[in-house]
């Protein structure tokens, strides 16, 4: 007899956090064969032994009494009326591959049975039998049969159901739907009668058991979290996989995904949706929905949780936190929001407008593209890639030159799984107060400010639907919409959970009007409504210092700042810029004019600390901020030349510009734009010191320049001058 009785291929099983069966995959040999059981159900064992081997615990593999009784009956009838195989002998026959019932094979099985009894405990023998007995069709093992025929665990069967299974290994063909139903019921009822006679069942239990119907046909095995199961199977060789999935929540969110997906498919032709709920402490999924289970949806078999998709704006908070961690910005430092071109790439905000200048946290809250690209330009794409890799982003397959400035706007690809794990990493670090390590690229104070910004509820007009969400539950959240509306994202973070939702078409087809806040966020907030409330993220006890901050610019305060706040900022903020927006200016007593000491004799003079933006920023800023106080012009008697009164709106210095071509293939004009703080100024335009024209009021000029590098300059009538180098391709 071999050391191992069975070496059969096994079905793969996925269990939830409580050990309940969630999903199963058939064994490679086409059999539904669950792995060997590690426990025995008393009810089923009682039925089995009373039917197959009453003296199981008293014999050594061969029941001598049964052998003599069978010989006597068979000799009297001259045919085989009764067998004498013990349960152990049946186990030996199964282990030998169910060979023909010849006398020789019977002798071998008897010898094997004795050997099995000598080398195994009675409990081990029962477990082997229960795991490998045939139960009809391609169903092997009692636990497998319980799920196939009754759709529940063996331990939850009634007496009638357990008795039905107990008689099957003796005649497994009886379970075939539509055939032999009366024979199967007769065998079951006989066994129930034996159990009643031996006082295993009460009279009431016996009568009720007789009334139960037989199973009609095999049930499909559970298929919950099937995409997660397939994901685990790629990296695991074990047959039974215990997961952290909450089966109740899994089924609720799967139903939710199916409902929303059906609605979106009907109204917007969005076929697919994916959802993940992570436990912040462990990083394990509480729910994992790879796609809708509606087979009418295109590509519903694709696990979008593990698919690489454009992240839209969902990476922006990471850049904000990384820059605070290295002291490149303060949490509310002003960032320019004016037209920009970098290496031929011209980003635009969602609303196609500009605000002139915006605080860094507001840029994240409003998901503005241009300020974030300016921030990335300061931080560099290469460093941001290292930040993302440290967070756990596994899909940065190319060089920083490939991604460029578009990286922060969705120019790379990310998995929903990675994105949720990245936010979870920071949430755990902050909430569980994990110590900062030298290798950490984002500090706890920066994480706190990041989540603080993400928790603010004001959104730009295009994202005003946030007001419909009922329960915020201390949620920090970020939405994202990829170019062409191919991907809609929403990720929410609390101290307990991370919920990530993606919706779109797995085929990559975009749909106009689809946004993260309009399509993914409603699903995300509905999921949070099912989860426990969470504590808020508390300000970290270490890593923050009191610093003086200019209220207007958000930069570290200078002596010229009119209003200064004292705030706790990340330690590295001491290395950030000192405010250069605030200046001491001299005005006439009536405030109508700027003056200087050389011409103020007859005008009077007063000195003020004023917040002053560069000309290009001021041009847009004052359109959005009615309370902005622009400096008055210099008095005619004391006009002062200041290049700060002029600026280019487009292009910026060293901009790389691609000259557009028309349908006829010819180069088209490029429009350049400038601004002057003097409302009545006339600007004279030059390229490479060659005069090309003048503008008044609206300072825009159209040119068809030659390729190459050029110096573009403007001069006003009083001599103020501004010049930029441009590179035309």
XYZ file of C-alpha atoms in Angstrom:
729
model
C 0.000 0.000 0.000
C 1.408 3.442 -0.908
C 2.105 6.021 1.800
C -0.420 8.425 0.263
C -3.737 6.820 -0.574
C -5.017 9.598 -2.855
C -3.205 11.959 -5.184
C -6.192 13.294 -7.093
C -6.466 16.814 -8.482
C -8.590 19.059 -6.284
C -11.061 21.829 -6.908
C -9.945 25.300 -5.823
C -12.008 27.026 -3.150
C -12.309 30.618 -1.963
C -13.566 31.150 1.588
C -14.725 34.374 3.186
C -13.406 35.803 6.459
C -15.641 33.408 8.438
C -14.716 30.315 6.436
C -17.864 30.262 4.292
C -17.565 29.036 0.718
C -17.640 31.920 -1.746
C -16.365 30.508 -5.004
C -15.089 27.234 -6.471
C -13.321 26.075 -9.613
C -13.549 22.530 -10.984
C -10.490 20.270 -10.692
C -8.244 19.856 -13.759
C -9.617 16.331 -14.345
C -13.174 17.675 -14.663
C -14.339 16.517 -11.224
C -15.898 18.619 -8.492
C -13.621 17.370 -5.738
C -13.153 19.605 -2.712
C -9.881 19.302 -0.763
C -9.846 16.739 2.045
C -11.951 17.810 4.987
C -10.369 18.671 8.323
C -13.585 18.227 10.316
C -16.461 15.768 10.491
C -20.150 16.551 10.737
C -21.701 14.372 13.458
C -25.096 14.151 11.781
C -23.714 12.966 8.456
C -21.269 10.542 10.116
C -24.128 9.054 12.122
C -26.139 8.493 8.935
C -23.125 7.083 7.127
C -22.102 4.569 9.793
C -25.651 3.416 10.429
C -26.015 2.736 6.715
C -22.589 1.465 5.694
C -20.701 0.149 8.710
C -22.407 0.002 12.094
C -19.437 -1.725 13.779
C -16.859 0.651 12.263
C -15.302 1.536 15.621
C -14.953 -2.121 16.718
C -13.350 -3.869 13.718
C -9.854 -3.735 12.223
C -10.863 -3.213 8.603
C -12.744 -6.522 8.231
C -16.088 -7.093 9.924
C -15.988 -10.875 10.559
C -19.626 -10.975 11.639
C -20.730 -9.312 8.378
C -18.566 -11.677 6.335
C -20.172 -14.818 7.794
C -23.653 -13.326 7.563
C -23.136 -12.418 3.899
C -21.740 -15.876 3.083
C -24.724 -17.548 4.681
C -27.314 -15.420 2.865
C -25.586 -15.617 -0.488
C -25.200 -19.422 -0.269
C -28.869 -19.782 0.598
C -29.978 -17.697 -2.382
C -27.239 -18.915 -4.752
C -26.783 -15.238 -5.833
C -25.005 -12.261 -4.301
C -27.633 -10.700 -2.041
C -25.425 -8.988 0.488
C -21.858 -7.658 0.619
C -19.517 -7.560 3.576
C -17.345 -4.579 2.662
C -16.589 -2.321 5.566
C -16.231 1.401 5.132
C -12.453 0.909 5.314
C -12.580 -1.715 2.553
C -14.619 0.706 0.411
C -11.940 3.323 1.067
C -9.285 0.826 -0.073
C -11.261 0.137 -3.252
C -11.499 3.887 -4.000
C -7.764 4.294 -3.353
C -7.052 1.485 -5.863
C -9.103 3.222 -8.563
C -12.409 1.301 -8.191
C -11.163 -1.854 -9.883
C -13.601 -4.637 -10.941
C -15.264 -6.596 -8.111
C -13.327 -9.849 -8.511
C -12.396 -12.250 -5.720
C -8.735 -11.319 -6.059
C -9.461 -7.592 -5.806
C -11.656 -8.267 -2.762
C -8.766 -10.053 -1.055
C -6.377 -7.181 -1.865
C -8.906 -4.628 -0.618
C -9.273 -6.565 2.635
C -5.505 -6.600 3.143
C -5.301 -2.866 2.343
C -8.137 -2.221 4.793
C -6.219 -3.900 7.622
C -3.120 -1.897 6.709
C -5.134 1.339 6.658
C -6.576 0.575 10.097
C -3.090 -0.051 11.487
C -1.641 3.183 10.073
C -4.585 5.586 10.465
C -6.902 6.607 13.257
C -10.632 6.010 12.900
C -11.168 9.770 12.499
C -8.572 9.927 9.724
C -10.245 7.031 7.926
C -13.634 8.754 8.134
C -12.191 12.013 6.810
C -10.608 10.202 3.864
C -13.846 8.397 3.055
C -16.007 11.506 3.387
C -13.601 13.415 1.120
C -13.202 10.811 -1.651
C -16.487 8.895 -1.849
C -18.423 9.264 -5.151
C -21.750 11.096 -4.976
C -22.998 10.873 -8.529
C -21.889 12.421 -11.801
C -18.621 14.324 -11.397
C -19.246 15.050 -7.724
C -16.703 13.627 -5.272
C -16.801 14.038 -1.502
C -19.634 14.721 0.927
C -18.884 18.438 1.299
C -18.896 18.850 -2.471
C -22.156 16.919 -2.713
C -23.747 19.040 -0.013
C -23.102 22.208 -2.042
C -24.031 20.575 -5.354
C -27.332 19.090 -4.206
C -28.429 21.316 -1.322
C -26.489 24.555 -1.906
C -25.090 24.772 1.607
C -22.390 23.481 3.888
C -22.503 19.867 5.090
C -22.857 21.039 8.692
C -26.146 22.790 7.855
C -27.987 19.767 6.406
C -31.159 18.354 7.894
C -31.437 14.680 8.888
C -33.249 13.863 5.644
C -30.588 15.616 3.566
C -27.721 13.971 5.440
C -29.407 10.569 4.982
C -29.796 11.227 1.244
C -26.073 11.832 0.917
C -25.184 8.851 3.122
C -26.853 6.344 0.777
C -25.315 7.769 -2.411
C -21.757 6.317 -2.305
C -23.353 2.864 -2.329
C -25.435 3.751 -5.430
C -24.228 7.106 -6.837
C -26.243 6.772 -10.064
C -29.478 7.235 -8.088
C -28.956 10.991 -7.886
C -29.434 11.501 -11.626
C -32.278 14.013 -12.134
C -35.429 12.467 -13.509
C -34.326 8.881 -13.003
C -34.395 6.442 -10.074
C -36.105 9.011 -7.857
C -38.286 6.443 -6.112
C -35.346 4.094 -5.495
C -33.306 6.906 -3.948
C -36.189 8.006 -1.750
C -36.807 4.411 -0.665
C -33.163 3.973 0.367
C -33.217 7.288 2.236
C -36.422 6.437 4.061
C -35.103 2.998 5.043
C -32.063 4.677 6.580
C -34.268 7.176 8.404
C -36.234 4.213 9.750
C -33.019 2.618 11.017
C -32.072 5.876 12.732
C -35.494 6.024 14.393
C -35.300 2.396 15.468
C -31.907 2.978 17.045
C -33.173 6.139 18.806
C -30.906 8.439 16.862
C -34.047 10.315 15.764
C -37.077 11.196 17.816
C -40.493 10.275 16.476
C -41.156 13.885 15.514
C -37.805 14.249 13.735
C -38.449 11.022 11.875
C -41.917 12.053 10.660
C -40.682 15.466 9.528
C -37.694 13.952 7.743
C -39.933 11.622 5.728
C -41.846 14.649 4.399
C -38.789 16.322 2.881
C -38.406 16.201 -0.894
C -35.320 14.979 -2.725
C -33.084 17.509 -4.520
C -34.260 18.156 -8.066
C -30.964 18.868 -9.824
C -27.455 19.989 -8.935
C -27.014 23.621 -7.961
C -24.248 25.727 -9.473
C -21.533 26.247 -6.901
C -21.180 29.749 -5.361
C -19.425 32.254 -7.592
C -18.979 35.297 -5.354
C -15.850 37.448 -5.801
C -14.890 35.310 -8.780
C -12.486 37.898 -10.203
C -10.680 38.146 -6.885
C -10.493 34.343 -6.747
C -8.901 34.211 -10.189
C -6.475 36.960 -9.160
C -5.410 34.950 -6.088
C -5.078 31.716 -8.042
C -2.449 33.278 -10.311
C -0.119 33.644 -7.345
C -1.098 30.681 -5.155
C -0.795 26.914 -5.442
C -3.031 26.096 -2.494
C -6.454 24.618 -3.118
C -8.224 26.437 -0.293
C -7.785 30.185 -0.062
C -9.027 31.920 3.054
C -9.785 35.560 2.313
C -10.742 38.680 4.237
C -13.884 39.198 2.152
C -17.097 39.933 4.040
C -19.569 37.748 2.128
C -22.613 39.801 3.115
C -20.970 43.051 2.019
C -19.597 41.410 -1.126
C -23.065 40.385 -2.249
C -24.521 43.802 -1.432
C -21.907 45.724 -3.394
C -22.013 43.250 -6.296
C -25.753 43.818 -6.516
C -25.118 47.562 -6.306
C -22.580 47.409 -9.132
C -24.982 45.370 -11.256
C -27.802 47.870 -10.665
C -25.731 50.964 -11.393
C -24.063 49.299 -14.354
C -27.414 48.375 -15.886
C -28.615 51.957 -15.423
C -25.475 53.452 -16.969
C -25.533 50.953 -19.813
C -29.069 51.989 -20.685
C -28.539 55.748 -20.348
C -24.902 56.286 -21.323
C -23.699 53.064 -22.988
C -21.235 52.407 -20.162
C -20.826 48.653 -20.010
C -18.493 48.038 -17.084
C -17.808 48.927 -13.476
C -15.330 47.783 -10.818
C -15.167 48.350 -7.078
C -12.788 47.614 -4.206
C -13.194 48.066 -0.447
C -9.912 47.778 1.473
C -9.328 47.465 5.192
C -6.924 50.297 6.077
C -5.225 48.349 8.864
C -4.529 45.120 6.961
C -4.600 46.199 3.335
C -6.822 43.203 2.554
C -10.040 43.550 0.552
C -13.353 43.477 2.379
C -15.151 43.471 -0.969
C -13.798 43.011 -4.493
C -15.979 43.414 -7.575
C -14.022 43.053 -10.789
C -16.984 43.798 -13.052
C -20.718 43.476 -13.419
C -21.944 39.880 -13.453
C -24.520 40.706 -16.137
C -23.352 38.672 -19.127
C -25.237 41.031 -21.456
C -22.570 43.649 -20.758
C -19.656 43.737 -23.195
C -16.414 42.393 -21.655
C -18.080 41.555 -18.339
C -15.534 38.766 -17.854
C -12.661 41.287 -17.613
C -11.327 41.985 -14.111
C -11.092 45.776 -14.376
C -9.704 46.031 -10.829
C -6.438 44.671 -12.242
C -6.667 46.453 -15.599
C -4.370 49.370 -16.404
C -6.430 52.510 -17.014
C -5.767 56.246 -17.216
C -6.171 57.660 -13.673
C -7.387 61.123 -14.631
C -6.855 63.476 -11.678
C -6.635 60.835 -8.964
C -2.845 61.188 -8.574
C -2.930 64.942 -7.877
C -3.140 64.682 -4.057
C 0.036 62.576 -4.033
C 1.994 65.358 -5.773
C 0.637 67.902 -3.289
C 1.729 65.741 -0.341
C 5.122 64.902 -1.839
C 5.945 68.569 -2.433
C 5.004 69.496 1.130
C 7.175 66.653 2.401
C 10.253 68.056 0.666
C 9.577 71.698 1.528
C 8.852 72.832 -2.019
C 5.512 74.378 -1.075
C 3.481 75.266 1.978
C -0.064 73.848 2.171
C -1.660 77.088 0.910
C 1.109 78.571 -1.200
C -0.080 80.462 -4.278
C 0.449 78.658 -7.579
C 0.166 80.424 -10.926
C -2.922 79.534 -12.961
C -2.221 81.179 -16.312
C -1.763 79.760 -19.838
C 1.154 77.359 -20.026
C 3.051 75.333 -22.618
C 5.708 72.784 -21.615
C 7.586 70.857 -24.298
C 4.722 71.381 -26.707
C 2.121 70.270 -24.135
C -0.557 72.889 -23.345
C -2.723 71.821 -20.386
C -6.109 73.376 -19.717
C -8.453 73.340 -16.750
C -11.735 71.449 -16.896
C -13.684 74.708 -17.297
C -11.241 75.967 -19.976
C -10.620 79.113 -17.899
C -7.873 80.457 -15.642
C -7.960 81.977 -12.167
C -4.603 83.746 -12.295
C -3.321 82.295 -9.036
C -4.722 79.708 -6.655
C -3.665 78.262 -3.307
C -2.096 74.805 -3.597
C -4.759 73.091 -1.494
C -7.520 74.728 -3.540
C -5.845 73.548 -6.727
C -6.199 69.983 -5.414
C -9.731 70.523 -4.120
C -10.897 72.026 -7.422
C -8.770 69.567 -9.412
C -7.202 72.316 -11.519
C -4.852 71.036 -14.194
C -2.638 74.030 -14.958
C -1.484 74.722 -11.364
C -0.742 71.019 -10.833
C 1.356 70.907 -14.004
C 3.288 73.940 -12.722
C 3.802 72.132 -9.420
C 5.032 69.027 -11.248
C 7.436 71.180 -13.258
C 8.978 72.337 -9.977
C 9.012 68.874 -8.389
C 10.057 67.143 -11.673
C 8.434 64.163 -13.335
C 11.272 61.846 -12.348
C 10.907 62.545 -8.635
C 7.142 62.180 -8.838
C 7.571 58.792 -10.499
C 9.741 57.703 -7.575
C 7.069 58.963 -5.170
C 4.401 56.928 -6.954
C 6.551 53.803 -7.010
C 7.183 54.163 -3.272
C 3.434 54.380 -2.759
C 2.948 51.122 -4.679
C 2.146 52.079 -8.275
C 3.340 49.137 -10.366
C 2.449 50.349 -13.850
C 5.073 53.013 -14.614
C 6.635 51.082 -17.471
C 8.285 53.966 -19.321
C 10.800 56.781 -18.772
C 10.063 60.243 -17.404
C 10.493 61.681 -20.909
C 7.654 59.464 -22.084
C 5.234 60.750 -19.433
C 6.406 64.347 -19.099
C 4.088 66.941 -17.588
C 0.981 64.871 -18.355
C 1.823 62.349 -15.616
C -0.150 64.222 -12.961
C -3.147 64.613 -15.288
C -3.564 60.932 -16.139
C -0.800 60.454 -18.689
C 0.216 57.095 -17.179
C -1.881 54.008 -16.427
C -2.850 52.688 -13.017
C -4.771 49.729 -11.641
C -7.736 50.386 -9.369
C -6.110 47.895 -6.996
C -2.853 49.877 -6.872
C -4.627 53.214 -6.527
C -6.617 52.029 -3.506
C -3.516 50.497 -1.927
C -1.615 53.771 -2.426
C -4.228 55.771 -0.539
C -4.465 53.026 2.082
C -0.732 53.164 2.712
C -0.943 56.836 3.617
C -4.136 56.411 5.649
C -2.580 53.661 7.751
C 0.639 55.625 8.244
C -1.306 58.623 9.541
C -4.066 56.953 11.570
C -1.862 54.334 13.231
C 0.899 56.911 13.775
C 3.561 54.811 12.104
C 7.005 56.379 12.571
C 8.529 58.277 9.670
C 11.505 56.457 8.164
C 14.353 58.091 6.224
C 13.191 56.212 3.115
C 9.636 57.570 3.371
C 8.876 60.003 0.577
C 5.740 61.445 2.176
C 5.576 62.519 5.824
C 2.636 62.230 8.217
C 2.090 66.028 8.418
C 1.896 66.163 4.625
C -0.556 63.237 4.609
C -2.723 65.043 7.156
C -2.829 68.193 5.031
C -3.559 66.070 1.943
C -6.561 64.366 3.546
C -7.662 67.707 4.987
C -7.797 69.142 1.472
C -9.563 66.054 0.124
C -12.181 66.325 2.885
C -13.313 69.811 1.857
C -16.564 69.711 -0.014
C -16.445 72.706 -2.317
C -16.103 71.588 -5.890
C -16.078 73.550 -9.162
C -19.368 73.996 -10.971
C -18.848 70.914 -13.109
C -18.707 68.801 -9.945
C -21.568 70.415 -8.041
C -23.443 67.099 -7.742
C -21.577 66.423 -4.493
C -24.462 68.033 -2.596
C -26.656 64.987 -3.209
C -24.459 62.715 -1.109
C -26.045 62.203 2.296
C -23.511 60.841 4.729
C -19.937 62.087 4.585
C -18.651 59.968 7.502
C -15.287 61.789 7.677
C -14.501 60.820 4.101
C -11.573 62.261 2.186
C -12.231 61.712 -1.489
C -10.931 62.401 -4.964
C -12.485 61.982 -8.366
C -10.888 61.566 -11.759
C -11.956 61.614 -15.385
C -9.565 60.522 -18.111
C -9.123 62.168 -21.478
C -12.029 61.434 -23.776
C -14.213 60.381 -20.812
C -12.913 56.829 -21.078
C -12.510 56.352 -17.332
C -14.507 57.722 -14.407
C -12.972 57.302 -10.944
C -13.840 58.014 -7.351
C -11.698 57.040 -4.360
C -12.772 57.662 -0.769
C -10.637 57.249 2.340
C -11.518 57.001 6.024
C -9.489 55.783 8.968
C -11.037 52.304 8.485
C -11.675 51.841 4.791
C -10.632 52.803 1.288
C -13.377 52.540 -1.330
C -12.409 52.806 -4.988
C -14.830 52.819 -7.918
C -14.132 52.811 -11.642
C -16.720 52.914 -14.391
C -16.427 53.077 -18.150
C -15.991 50.635 -21.003
C -13.375 47.918 -20.674
C -12.907 48.198 -24.440
C -11.567 51.758 -23.970
C -14.457 53.485 -25.719
C -15.231 56.906 -24.221
C -18.641 58.469 -23.630
C -19.278 62.225 -23.664
C -20.374 63.734 -20.371
C -19.081 60.893 -18.207
C -17.212 62.171 -15.125
C -15.913 60.637 -11.951
C -18.108 62.739 -9.696
C -21.237 62.150 -11.754
C -20.920 58.402 -12.247
C -18.388 56.807 -9.878
C -18.949 58.942 -6.764
C -22.635 58.025 -6.233
C -21.613 54.363 -6.122
C -18.736 55.105 -3.750
C -20.924 56.989 -1.289
C -23.591 54.285 -1.401
C -20.901 51.779 -0.418
C -19.740 53.976 2.466
C -23.356 54.045 3.674
C -23.031 50.274 4.216
C -19.807 50.557 6.232
C -19.108 51.366 9.863
C -18.483 54.973 10.809
C -14.819 55.915 11.111
C -12.789 58.274 13.263
C -11.459 61.388 11.609
C -7.779 61.775 10.821
C -6.182 63.637 13.712
C -3.380 66.154 13.394
C -0.095 64.303 13.968
C 1.697 64.981 17.233
C 5.140 65.198 15.632
C 6.626 66.749 12.520
C 4.739 70.058 12.690
C 6.176 73.453 13.646
C 4.641 76.867 14.255
C 5.488 79.201 11.384
C 4.440 82.669 10.265
C 2.463 82.539 7.035
C 1.226 85.331 4.789
C -2.557 85.155 4.742
C -2.760 86.437 1.155
C -0.118 84.312 -0.561
C 0.133 81.304 1.762
C 3.931 81.605 1.589
C 6.214 82.033 4.568
C 5.681 85.600 5.728
C 8.051 88.432 4.856
C 8.307 91.809 6.591
C 6.093 93.282 3.862
C 3.067 91.028 4.522
C 0.116 92.971 5.923
C -1.655 90.068 7.659
C 0.330 87.176 9.100
C -1.070 83.945 10.549
C 0.799 81.584 12.850
C 0.123 78.018 11.752
C 1.429 74.507 12.331
C 3.148 73.462 9.104
C 5.266 70.444 8.124
C 8.835 70.904 9.359
C 10.243 71.035 5.834
C 8.046 74.049 5.055
C 10.849 76.188 6.485
C 12.588 75.592 3.160
C 9.640 76.897 1.108
C 9.501 80.291 -0.600
C 9.217 83.493 1.398
C 6.402 85.717 0.177
C 7.400 88.011 -2.696
C 3.846 89.027 -3.553
C 3.493 91.564 -0.759
C 5.251 94.904 -1.207
C 5.522 98.264 0.508
C 4.069 100.877 -1.867
C 3.821 104.688 -1.716
C 0.461 106.208 -2.599
C -0.948 109.684 -2.780
C -3.057 110.634 0.217
C -6.269 110.048 -1.738
C -5.009 106.632 -2.883
C -5.580 107.398 -6.591
C -1.915 107.351 -7.585
C 1.341 105.632 -6.956
C 4.043 108.140 -6.115
C 7.671 108.212 -5.120
C 9.643 110.501 -2.879
C 10.856 112.629 -5.780
C 7.373 113.746 -6.839
C 5.190 113.500 -3.746
C 5.796 117.027 -2.452
C 2.466 118.433 -3.664
C 0.500 115.156 -3.527
C 1.133 113.962 -0.038
C 2.235 110.421 0.601
C 1.070 107.385 2.539
C 2.700 103.994 2.770
C 0.804 100.669 2.603
C 1.641 96.980 2.546
C -0.149 95.570 -0.490
C -0.651 92.150 -2.067
C 0.515 92.546 -5.684
C 0.334 89.851 -8.359
C 2.422 89.772 -11.549
C 0.622 91.285 -14.520
C -0.422 88.002 -16.194
C -1.728 86.508 -12.939
C -3.496 89.743 -12.011
C -5.254 89.848 -15.384
C -7.132 86.604 -14.616
C -7.190 86.846 -10.814
C -9.184 90.070 -10.605
C -11.876 88.524 -12.821
C -12.443 85.855 -10.172
C -11.813 87.974 -7.065
C -13.811 91.181 -6.925
C -12.075 92.137 -3.683
C -8.610 92.201 -5.251
C -7.093 95.690 -4.999
C -4.898 96.384 -7.999
C -2.313 99.115 -7.592
C -3.265 102.485 -9.068
C -1.083 103.914 -11.867
C 1.822 106.232 -11.188
C 1.001 109.929 -11.122
C 1.886 111.538 -14.467
C 4.417 113.770 -12.749
C 6.322 110.849 -11.291
C 5.880 108.017 -13.744
C 8.263 105.192 -12.994
C 9.391 102.565 -15.430
C 8.722 99.057 -14.099
C 8.897 95.942 -16.184
C 6.545 94.342 -13.645
C 3.671 96.264 -15.225
C 4.056 94.161 -18.397
C 3.813 90.415 -18.866
C 3.100 87.783 -21.482
C -0.028 85.713 -21.041
C 1.091 83.474 -23.906
C 3.764 82.294 -24.414
C 5.925 81.872 -21.345
C 9.700 82.115 -21.455
C 11.356 79.164 -23.235
C 8.016 77.802 -24.434
C 8.142 75.156 -27.163
C 5.359 75.872 -29.640
C 4.167 73.634 -32.448
C 3.011 75.765 -35.388
C -0.428 74.458 -36.436
C -1.198 73.360 -39.989
C -4.480 73.863 -41.792
C -6.369 71.307 -43.857
C -4.365 72.440 -46.876
C -1.110 71.558 -45.106
C 0.052 75.155 -44.838
C 1.247 76.688 -41.584
C -1.360 78.771 -39.772
C -0.942 81.822 -37.582
C 0.060 81.655 -33.924
C -1.727 84.021 -31.540
C 0.418 85.722 -28.890
C -1.065 87.589 -25.929
C 0.288 90.114 -23.407
C -1.100 92.287 -20.615
C -0.276 95.661 -19.080
C -1.319 96.947 -15.681
C -1.794 100.347 -17.334
C -5.304 100.208 -18.763
C -4.587 102.752 -21.535
C -1.184 101.395 -22.547
C -0.140 100.862 -26.158
C 2.200 97.917 -26.679
C 4.712 97.693 -29.511
C 5.613 94.147 -30.577
C 8.990 93.001 -31.882
C 10.433 89.654 -32.930
C 14.200 89.430 -32.977
C 14.305 93.265 -32.750
C 12.128 93.580 -35.863
C 8.970 95.647 -35.344
C 5.833 93.661 -36.181
C 2.927 95.793 -34.934
C 1.165 97.476 -32.013
C -1.905 96.734 -29.876
C -4.173 98.714 -27.562
C -6.751 97.469 -25.026
C -6.798 93.776 -26.077
C -3.133 92.970 -26.507
C -3.198 90.023 -28.917
C -1.307 89.676 -32.175
C -1.300 86.918 -34.817
C 1.885 85.905 -36.598
C 3.141 83.231 -38.955
C 6.713 82.946 -37.697
C 9.449 80.755 -39.065
C 10.581 77.644 -37.235
C 13.442 78.042 -34.815
C 14.261 80.073 -31.709
C 13.165 83.702 -31.503
C 13.046 86.562 -29.006
C 9.537 88.002 -28.717
C 9.265 91.353 -26.926
C 6.751 94.097 -26.113
C 7.451 97.711 -25.166
C 4.939 100.305 -23.979
C 5.015 103.985 -24.834
C 6.853 104.922 -21.643
C 9.634 102.402 -22.112
C 8.559 99.387 -20.010
C 9.759 96.225 -21.747
C 9.225 92.464 -21.438
C 10.849 89.749 -23.577
C 10.665 85.952 -23.802
C 12.566 83.310 -25.743
C 10.335 80.975 -27.766
C 11.103 77.830 -29.754
C 8.863 77.165 -32.756
C 8.557 73.693 -34.278
